[in-house]
Coordinates of C-alpha atoms in Angstrom, one line a residue:
M1 CA 37.1 -21.0 -27.3
D2 CA 37.6 -21.7 -23.6
A3 CA 35.2 -23.7 -21.4
R4 CA 33.5 -20.7 -20.0
E5 CA 32.8 -19.1 -23.3
A6 CA 31.5 -22.4 -24.7
A7 CA 29.1 -22.8 -21.8
L8 CA 27.8 -19.3 -22.2
R9 CA 27.3 -19.7 -25.9
Q10 CA 25.4 -22.9 -25.2
A11 CA 23.2 -21.2 -22.6
Y12 CA 22.6 -18.2 -25.0
G13 CA 21.4 -20.5 -27.7
H14 CA 19.0 -22.4 -25.4
A15 CA 17.7 -19.1 -24.0
V16 CA 17.0 -17.6 -27.4
R17 CA 15.2 -20.8 -28.5
W18 CA 13.1 -20.8 -25.3
L19 CA 12.0 -17.2 -25.7
A20 CA 11.2 -17.7 -29.4
S21 CA 8.9 -20.6 -28.4
L22 CA 6.7 -18.6 -26.1
S23 CA 4.4 -17.3 -28.8
D24 CA 3.2 -20.7 -29.8
R25 CA 3.9 -23.2 -27.1
R26 CA 1.4 -24.6 -24.6
V27 CA 1.6 -22.7 -21.4
P28 CA 1.4 -25.6 -19.0
A29 CA 4.5 -27.8 -18.7
R30 CA 4.4 -31.0 -20.8
A31 CA 6.5 -33.3 -18.4
S32 CA 6.2 -34.3 -14.8
V33 CA 8.7 -34.0 -12.0
D34 CA 9.6 -37.7 -12.2
E35 CA 10.2 -37.5 -16.0
I36 CA 12.6 -34.5 -15.5
V37 CA 14.4 -36.3 -12.7
R38 CA 15.0 -39.3 -15.0
A39 CA 16.2 -37.0 -17.8
L40 CA 18.6 -35.1 -15.5
G41 CA 20.0 -38.3 -13.9
V42 CA 20.1 -39.0 -10.2
E43 CA 23.6 -40.3 -10.0
L44 CA 26.3 -37.8 -9.1
P45 CA 29.2 -38.3 -11.7
D46 CA 32.5 -39.6 -10.4
G47 CA 34.4 -36.9 -12.3
P48 CA 34.0 -33.5 -14.0
G49 CA 32.3 -32.9 -17.3
R50 CA 32.5 -30.2 -19.9
P51 CA 30.5 -27.1 -18.7
A52 CA 28.9 -26.7 -22.2
D53 CA 27.7 -30.3 -22.0
V54 CA 26.3 -29.8 -18.5
V55 CA 24.4 -26.7 -19.7
D56 CA 23.1 -28.6 -22.7
L57 CA 21.8 -31.4 -20.6
L58 CA 20.2 -29.1 -18.1
A59 CA 18.4 -27.1 -20.9
T60 CA 17.3 -30.1 -22.9
A61 CA 16.1 -32.2 -19.9
C62 CA 14.2 -29.3 -18.3
E63 CA 12.6 -27.8 -21.3
P64 CA 9.5 -30.1 -21.3
G65 CA 9.0 -29.4 -17.7
L66 CA 9.0 -25.6 -18.0
T67 CA 5.8 -23.6 -17.6
A68 CA 5.6 -20.7 -19.9
F69 CA 5.5 -18.1 -17.2
P70 CA 7.1 -15.4 -19.5
S71 CA 4.4 -16.0 -22.1
G72 CA 1.8 -13.3 -22.8
R73 CA -0.8 -16.0 -22.1
F74 CA 0.1 -16.8 -18.5
Y75 CA -2.5 -15.2 -16.1
G76 CA -2.5 -17.6 -13.2
F77 CA -0.6 -15.5 -10.6
V78 CA 0.5 -11.9 -10.3
V79 CA 3.9 -12.5 -12.0
G80 CA 5.2 -10.4 -14.8
G81 CA 7.5 -11.5 -17.5
T82 CA 10.9 -9.9 -18.1
E83 CA 11.3 -6.7 -20.1
P84 CA 14.2 -7.1 -22.6
A85 CA 16.6 -4.6 -21.1
A86 CA 16.0 -6.0 -17.7
L87 CA 16.7 -9.5 -18.9
A88 CA 19.9 -8.6 -20.6
A89 CA 21.0 -6.6 -17.5
D90 CA 20.3 -9.6 -15.3
W91 CA 22.7 -11.7 -17.4
L92 CA 25.3 -9.0 -16.7
V93 CA 24.5 -9.1 -13.0
S94 CA 25.4 -12.8 -12.9
A95 CA 28.6 -12.2 -15.0
W96 CA 29.7 -9.3 -13.0
D97 CA 29.1 -11.3 -9.7
Q98 CA 29.2 -8.2 -7.4
N99 CA 28.5 -8.5 -3.7
C100 CA 26.2 -5.5 -3.6
V101 CA 26.3 -4.5 0.0
M102 CA 28.9 -1.8 0.4
R103 CA 29.5 1.5 -1.3
T104 CA 33.3 1.3 -1.3
V105 CA 33.5 -2.3 -2.5
S106 CA 30.9 -2.0 -5.4
P107 CA 30.6 1.7 -6.3
A108 CA 28.9 0.7 -9.6
Y109 CA 26.1 -1.1 -7.9
T110 CA 25.6 1.7 -5.3
A111 CA 25.4 4.3 -8.0
A112 CA 22.7 2.2 -9.9
E113 CA 20.8 1.6 -6.7
E114 CA 20.7 5.3 -5.7
I115 CA 19.6 6.4 -9.2
A116 CA 17.0 3.7 -9.5
G117 CA 15.7 4.4 -6.0
A118 CA 15.3 8.1 -6.8
W119 CA 13.5 7.3 -10.1
L120 CA 11.2 5.0 -8.3
L121 CA 10.2 7.6 -5.7
D122 CA 9.5 10.0 -8.5
L123 CA 7.5 7.6 -10.6
L124 CA 5.4 6.3 -7.6
G125 CA 4.8 9.8 -6.2
L126 CA 6.4 8.9 -2.9
P127 CA 8.3 11.3 -0.6
G128 CA 11.8 12.3 -1.9
G129 CA 14.6 11.2 0.4
S130 CA 12.8 8.0 1.5
A131 CA 15.0 5.0 1.8
V132 CA 14.7 2.3 -0.9
G133 CA 15.9 -1.2 -0.2
F134 CA 16.1 -3.9 -2.8
T135 CA 14.9 -7.3 -1.3
T136 CA 14.2 -10.7 -2.7
G137 CA 10.5 -10.0 -3.3
A138 CA 7.3 -8.5 -1.9
T139 CA 7.2 -10.8 1.1
M140 CA 10.6 -9.7 2.3
A141 CA 9.8 -6.1 1.3
N142 CA 6.8 -6.3 3.7
F143 CA 9.0 -7.9 6.3
T144 CA 11.6 -5.1 6.0
C145 CA 9.1 -2.3 6.2
L146 CA 7.2 -3.8 9.1
A147 CA 10.5 -4.4 11.0
A148 CA 11.2 -0.7 10.7
G149 CA 7.6 0.1 11.8
R150 CA 7.7 -2.4 14.7
D151 CA 10.9 -0.9 16.1
A152 CA 9.8 2.7 15.5
V153 CA 6.5 2.4 17.4
L154 CA 8.3 0.6 20.3
R155 CA 10.9 3.3 20.5
R156 CA 8.1 5.8 21.0
T157 CA 7.3 4.0 24.2
G158 CA 10.9 4.0 25.3
W159 CA 11.5 0.3 24.4
N160 CA 14.6 -0.6 22.3
A161 CA 13.8 -3.8 20.5
A162 CA 17.2 -4.0 18.9
V163 CA 18.8 -4.2 22.3
D164 CA 16.1 -5.8 24.5
G165 CA 14.2 -7.9 22.0
L166 CA 10.4 -8.3 22.3
A167 CA 10.0 -10.3 25.5
G168 CA 8.8 -8.0 28.3
G169 CA 8.2 -5.1 26.1
P170 CA 4.9 -3.4 25.1
A171 CA 2.7 -5.5 22.8
V172 CA 2.6 -4.2 19.3
R173 CA -0.9 -4.1 17.9
V174 CA -1.3 -4.7 14.1
L175 CA -4.5 -3.9 12.2
A176 CA -5.0 -5.2 8.7
G177 CA -8.0 -5.7 6.4
E178 CA -9.8 -9.0 6.2
D179 CA -8.7 -9.4 2.6
R180 CA -5.0 -8.7 3.1
H181 CA -2.5 -10.8 1.3
M182 CA -1.1 -13.8 3.2
A183 CA 2.5 -12.4 2.8
V184 CA 1.6 -9.8 5.4
D185 CA 0.7 -12.5 7.9
L186 CA 3.9 -14.3 7.1
A187 CA 6.0 -11.2 7.6
L188 CA 4.4 -10.5 10.9
R189 CA 5.0 -14.1 12.0
Y190 CA 8.7 -13.7 11.1
L191 CA 8.8 -10.5 13.2
G192 CA 7.3 -12.2 16.3
L193 CA 4.1 -10.1 16.0
G194 CA 1.6 -12.9 15.4
K195 CA -1.6 -12.7 13.4
P196 CA -3.0 -9.2 12.9
E197 CA -6.3 -8.0 14.2
L198 CA -8.7 -8.0 11.2
V199 CA -10.6 -5.0 10.1
Q200 CA -13.8 -5.5 8.1
A201 CA -13.6 -5.1 4.4
D202 CA -16.3 -4.5 1.8
G203 CA -17.3 -6.8 -1.0
Q204 CA -14.3 -5.7 -3.1
G205 CA -11.8 -6.2 -0.3
R206 CA -11.4 -2.5 0.6
M207 CA -10.9 -1.8 4.3
E208 CA -14.1 -0.3 5.8
L209 CA -13.2 3.1 7.2
E210 CA -15.7 3.1 10.1
A211 CA -14.5 -0.3 11.1
L212 CA -10.9 1.0 11.2
R213 CA -11.8 4.0 13.2
H214 CA -13.7 1.8 15.7
A215 CA -10.8 -0.5 16.0
L216 CA -8.3 2.4 16.6
A217 CA -10.7 4.0 19.1
T218 CA -11.2 0.8 21.2
G219 CA -7.7 -0.5 21.3
G220 CA -5.9 2.0 23.5
R221 CA -2.9 4.2 22.5
G222 CA -0.2 1.5 22.6
P223 CA 2.3 0.9 19.8
T224 CA 0.2 0.2 16.7
I225 CA 0.8 -0.5 13.0
V226 CA -2.0 -0.3 10.4
V227 CA -1.4 -2.3 7.2
L228 CA -3.3 -1.0 4.1
Q229 CA -3.4 -2.5 0.6
A230 CA -2.8 -1.2 -2.9
G231 CA -4.3 -3.9 -5.1
D232 CA -6.4 -6.7 -3.7
I233 CA -5.2 -10.0 -5.1
H234 CA -8.7 -11.0 -6.3
S235 CA -10.4 -7.7 -7.2
G236 CA -7.5 -5.3 -7.7
A237 CA -9.3 -2.9 -5.3
F238 CA -7.4 -0.2 -3.3
D239 CA -8.0 0.8 0.3
P240 CA -9.3 4.4 0.9
F241 CA -5.9 5.8 1.7
V242 CA -6.7 9.5 2.3
E243 CA -9.1 8.8 5.2
A244 CA -7.5 5.6 6.4
V245 CA -4.0 7.1 6.7
R246 CA -5.3 10.2 8.5
A247 CA -7.3 8.1 11.0
A248 CA -4.3 5.9 11.7
H249 CA -1.9 8.8 12.1
E250 CA -4.3 10.6 14.4
A251 CA -4.2 7.5 16.6
G252 CA -0.4 7.5 16.6
A253 CA 0.0 4.4 14.4
W254 CA 2.7 3.6 11.8
V255 CA 1.0 3.1 8.4
H256 CA 2.4 0.5 6.0
V257 CA 1.1 -0.1 2.5
D258 CA 1.4 -3.5 0.8
G259 CA 1.4 -2.6 -2.8
A260 CA 3.0 -5.7 -4.4
F261 CA 1.6 -5.0 -7.8
G262 CA -0.9 -2.2 -7.3
L263 CA 1.5 0.5 -6.1
W264 CA 2.5 0.9 -9.8
A265 CA -0.9 2.5 -10.5
S266 CA 0.8 5.7 -9.2
A267 CA 3.0 5.7 -12.3
S268 CA 0.1 6.2 -14.6
P269 CA -1.8 9.5 -14.9
Q270 CA -4.9 7.5 -15.8
Y271 CA -4.8 5.2 -12.7
A272 CA -2.9 7.3 -10.1
Y273 CA -6.3 8.3 -8.5
L274 CA -6.4 4.8 -7.1
T275 CA -3.4 5.6 -4.8
A276 CA -4.5 9.0 -3.8
G277 CA -3.3 9.6 -0.2
C278 CA -1.0 6.5 -0.3
A279 CA 2.1 8.7 -0.2
D280 CA 1.2 9.9 3.3
A281 CA 1.9 6.5 4.7
D282 CA 5.2 5.6 6.5
S283 CA 6.3 2.7 4.4
W284 CA 5.5 0.9 1.2
A285 CA 6.3 -2.6 -0.2
T286 CA 6.1 -3.6 -3.8
D287 CA 7.7 -6.1 -6.3
A288 CA 9.5 -4.9 -9.4
H289 CA 9.0 -8.4 -10.9
K290 CA 5.3 -7.9 -11.0
T291 CA 4.1 -4.8 -12.8
L292 CA 7.5 -3.4 -13.8
N293 CA 8.6 -6.8 -15.3
V294 CA 12.2 -7.2 -14.2
P295 CA 13.5 -10.7 -13.4
Y296 CA 12.5 -12.5 -10.2
D297 CA 14.3 -11.6 -6.9
C298 CA 13.5 -7.9 -6.8
G299 CA 11.2 -6.6 -4.1
L300 CA 11.3 -3.0 -3.0
A301 CA 11.1 -1.8 0.6
I302 CA 10.5 1.9 0.8
V303 CA 10.5 3.8 4.2
R304 CA 9.9 7.5 4.6
D305 CA 12.4 7.8 7.5
P306 CA 15.7 6.4 6.4
S307 CA 16.9 6.3 10.0
A308 CA 14.0 4.0 11.0
L309 CA 15.0 1.6 8.3
G310 CA 18.7 1.8 9.2
A311 CA 17.9 1.2 12.8
A312 CA 16.0 -2.0 11.9
M313 CA 18.3 -3.4 9.2
G314 CA 21.7 -1.8 9.7
L315 CA 24.7 -3.7 11.2
H316 CA 28.4 -3.2 11.9
G317 CA 31.3 -5.6 11.4
D318 CA 34.9 -4.9 12.1
Y319 CA 35.9 -6.5 8.8
L320 CA 33.4 -4.6 6.7
I321 CA 34.4 -1.4 4.8
Q322 CA 31.4 0.8 5.7
D323 CA 30.9 4.3 4.6
R324 CA 29.6 7.2 6.7
R325 CA 27.2 8.1 4.0
G326 CA 25.5 4.8 4.3
D327 CA 25.6 1.5 2.3
P328 CA 23.1 -0.7 0.6
I329 CA 23.6 -3.1 3.5
D330 CA 21.8 -0.6 5.8
K331 CA 18.4 -1.2 4.0
V332 CA 17.8 -4.9 3.6
P333 CA 18.2 -8.1 5.7
E334 CA 20.8 -9.9 3.5
L335 CA 24.5 -9.6 3.4
S336 CA 25.2 -11.6 0.2
R337 CA 22.8 -10.6 -2.5
R338 CA 22.4 -10.0 -6.2
G339 CA 22.7 -6.7 -7.9
R340 CA 18.9 -6.2 -8.1
A341 CA 19.1 -2.4 -8.8
F342 CA 20.9 -3.0 -12.1
T343 CA 17.8 -4.6 -13.6
V344 CA 15.5 -2.0 -12.2
W345 CA 17.7 0.8 -13.6
A346 CA 17.8 -0.9 -17.0
A347 CA 14.0 -1.3 -17.1
L348 CA 13.3 2.3 -16.1
R349 CA 16.0 3.6 -18.4
S350 CA 14.6 1.6 -21.3
L351 CA 10.9 2.4 -20.7
G352 CA 11.2 6.0 -19.5
R353 CA 8.4 7.7 -17.6
S354 CA 5.9 7.4 -20.5
G355 CA 6.8 3.8 -21.1
V356 CA 6.1 2.8 -17.5
A357 CA 2.7 4.6 -17.7
D358 CA 1.9 2.8 -21.0
L359 CA 2.9 -0.5 -19.5
V360 CA 0.5 -0.1 -16.6
E361 CA -2.3 1.2 -18.8
R362 CA -1.9 -1.6 -21.3
L363 CA -2.2 -4.3 -18.6
C364 CA -5.4 -2.6 -17.4
R365 CA -6.8 -2.5 -20.9
H366 CA -6.2 -6.2 -21.3
A367 CA -8.0 -6.9 -18.0
A368 CA -10.9 -4.8 -19.1
A369 CA -11.0 -6.8 -22.4
F370 CA -11.1 -10.1 -20.4
A371 CA -13.9 -8.8 -18.3
A372 CA -16.0 -7.7 -21.3
G373 CA -15.3 -11.0 -23.1
I374 CA -16.2 -13.2 -20.2
A375 CA -19.4 -11.2 -19.5
G376 CA -20.6 -12.2 -23.0
I377 CA -20.3 -15.9 -22.2
E378 CA -23.5 -17.6 -21.3
G379 CA -23.6 -18.5 -17.6
A380 CA -20.5 -16.5 -16.8
T381 CA -20.4 -13.6 -14.3
V382 CA -17.6 -11.2 -13.6
L383 CA -17.7 -10.7 -9.8
N384 CA -15.4 -7.8 -9.2
D385 CA -15.3 -4.2 -10.3
V386 CA -12.4 -4.3 -12.7
V387 CA -10.4 -1.3 -11.6
F388 CA -6.9 -2.5 -12.3
T389 CA -5.4 -5.8 -13.6
Q390 CA -7.4 -8.4 -11.8
V391 CA -10.6 -10.2 -13.0
C392 CA -12.6 -12.8 -11.0
A393 CA -15.4 -14.7 -12.7
E394 CA -17.6 -17.7 -12.0
F395 CA -19.6 -20.0 -14.3
G396 CA -22.9 -20.6 -12.6
S397 CA -21.8 -22.9 -9.8
Y398 CA -18.8 -24.1 -7.8
E399 CA -18.7 -27.4 -9.7
R400 CA -19.1 -25.9 -13.2
T401 CA -16.5 -23.3 -12.5
E402 CA -14.1 -26.0 -11.4
R403 CA -14.8 -28.0 -14.6
V404 CA -14.2 -24.9 -16.8
L405 CA -10.8 -24.3 -15.0
G406 CA -9.8 -28.0 -15.5
R407 CA -10.6 -28.0 -19.2
L408 CA -8.9 -24.7 -19.7
L409 CA -5.6 -26.0 -18.3
D410 CA -6.0 -29.2 -20.4
D411 CA -6.5 -27.0 -23.4
G412 CA -3.1 -25.4 -22.8
T413 CA -3.6 -22.2 -24.7
A414 CA -3.5 -20.1 -21.6
W415 CA -2.8 -20.6 -17.9
I416 CA -5.7 -19.3 -15.8
S417 CA -6.1 -20.8 -12.4
G418 CA -8.8 -20.8 -9.8
S419 CA -9.3 -19.4 -6.3
T420 CA -12.0 -19.2 -3.7
W421 CA -13.2 -15.7 -3.0
H422 CA -15.9 -14.9 -0.4
G423 CA -16.8 -18.6 -0.4
R424 CA -17.3 -18.8 -4.2
R425 CA -15.1 -20.8 -6.6
V426 CA -13.7 -18.3 -9.2
M427 CA -11.6 -18.1 -12.2
R428 CA -8.9 -15.5 -11.3
I429 CA -7.2 -13.7 -14.1
S430 CA -4.1 -11.6 -13.4
V431 CA -2.7 -9.6 -16.3
S432 CA 0.9 -8.8 -15.4
N433 CA 3.1 -9.5 -18.5
W434 CA 4.6 -6.7 -20.6
S435 CA 4.4 -9.0 -23.7
T436 CA 0.7 -9.8 -23.5
T437 CA -1.0 -8.6 -26.7
E438 CA -4.6 -8.1 -27.8
D439 CA -4.2 -11.4 -29.8
D440 CA -3.0 -13.2 -26.6
V441 CA -6.2 -12.0 -24.9
R442 CA -8.3 -13.1 -27.9
R443 CA -6.8 -16.5 -27.9
A444 CA -7.3 -16.9 -24.1
L445 CA -10.9 -15.8 -24.4
D446 CA -11.5 -18.3 -27.2
A447 CA -10.1 -21.0 -24.9
I448 CA -12.4 -19.9 -22.1
R449 CA -15.4 -20.1 -24.4
R450 CA -14.3 -23.6 -25.5
A451 CA -13.9 -24.8 -21.9
S452 CA -17.2 -23.2 -20.9
G453 CA -19.1 -24.7 -23.8
S454 CA -18.0 -28.2 -22.9
A455 CA -18.5 -27.8 -19.1

């Protein structure tokens, strides 16, 4: 057995043991950063070591410091697990080691990206022929789509941002809801557009239509982008897309939808009503690691007009082997990147249309079960309308809610973290993992009851 095979076998053994431990292990990590540093060792060795020994040390030293994010009992953030076919495909992605930017250089990747992109448009009910770029995550998906939107609205005024930059050009106005995700602000900052103008939202985080219409009517007809939201991070609520998109387009604005986890509602006949009218927008961002449950590093930037995305992201290099039909490089910011579409293709091929719908609906059923269980706990109140996968609850007061959260994490059965929503300290539950079972929900609810009873 050569050194590479021995290292891979060692990694496989540790990976299988890790995954097998998820059903019973505490969800929070058991060791601190300092403890892991000591276990790994801080001195760089003078000479080489056996790769298998290095893998063994890494896995053994780090295991106590791992949080069970892939567990069916992790509800702290909107992060999915990894669906089996996607996980196995991701191992192949690393082994194949493709530079997935050019059609001619990696035809296998380009084929997988084109098929997966077409499947995604179909599943999400988005316009056929839209460009689909595979980014690092939802933040860069928002960045990519908003870059296309920024340049497009400036071109309408006769200003070429790609040539002339932003200085001296017309100011781009961006309108977004009060309860937008912080990733939108970050993307706008990267793009030199600054903080958006905030449009009033209702108690669930949905943009108020009359407030949007007023903002559009009073801001002039300059280049404008309107950012809507599919899935509020606290309530799971969806903006009123039909009327909001119509109002924005009548004002000449580009409409972008941040749908990091909520855009997947479109794949379910039961929940597609939440995204009605969303397909009329100009661009959409989502994250395949969240609701679809592929490994990290897989955002999706979708733009109705492929030429707008190409104008913002495309480049030319004399040493590159570019194809007149277009390349993956034309749709995302990076040159060097992983074969993200392989994992998306594997997940979609494994689940099929009905499997994706069932996944979405199962996550929503678990969220509803959490809401019903918490509502039965003395002193607990569910604060949001549970329309998708998010649940927010409080336990009588800021201080008591904080105590419940602390005792819940100490218990270790589940990871459920807190947030502040509309000035209230809340327990925020995000159901995102394909492997979560009814028993996982029951165990988590039992832990919440214990924490609440001792608070």
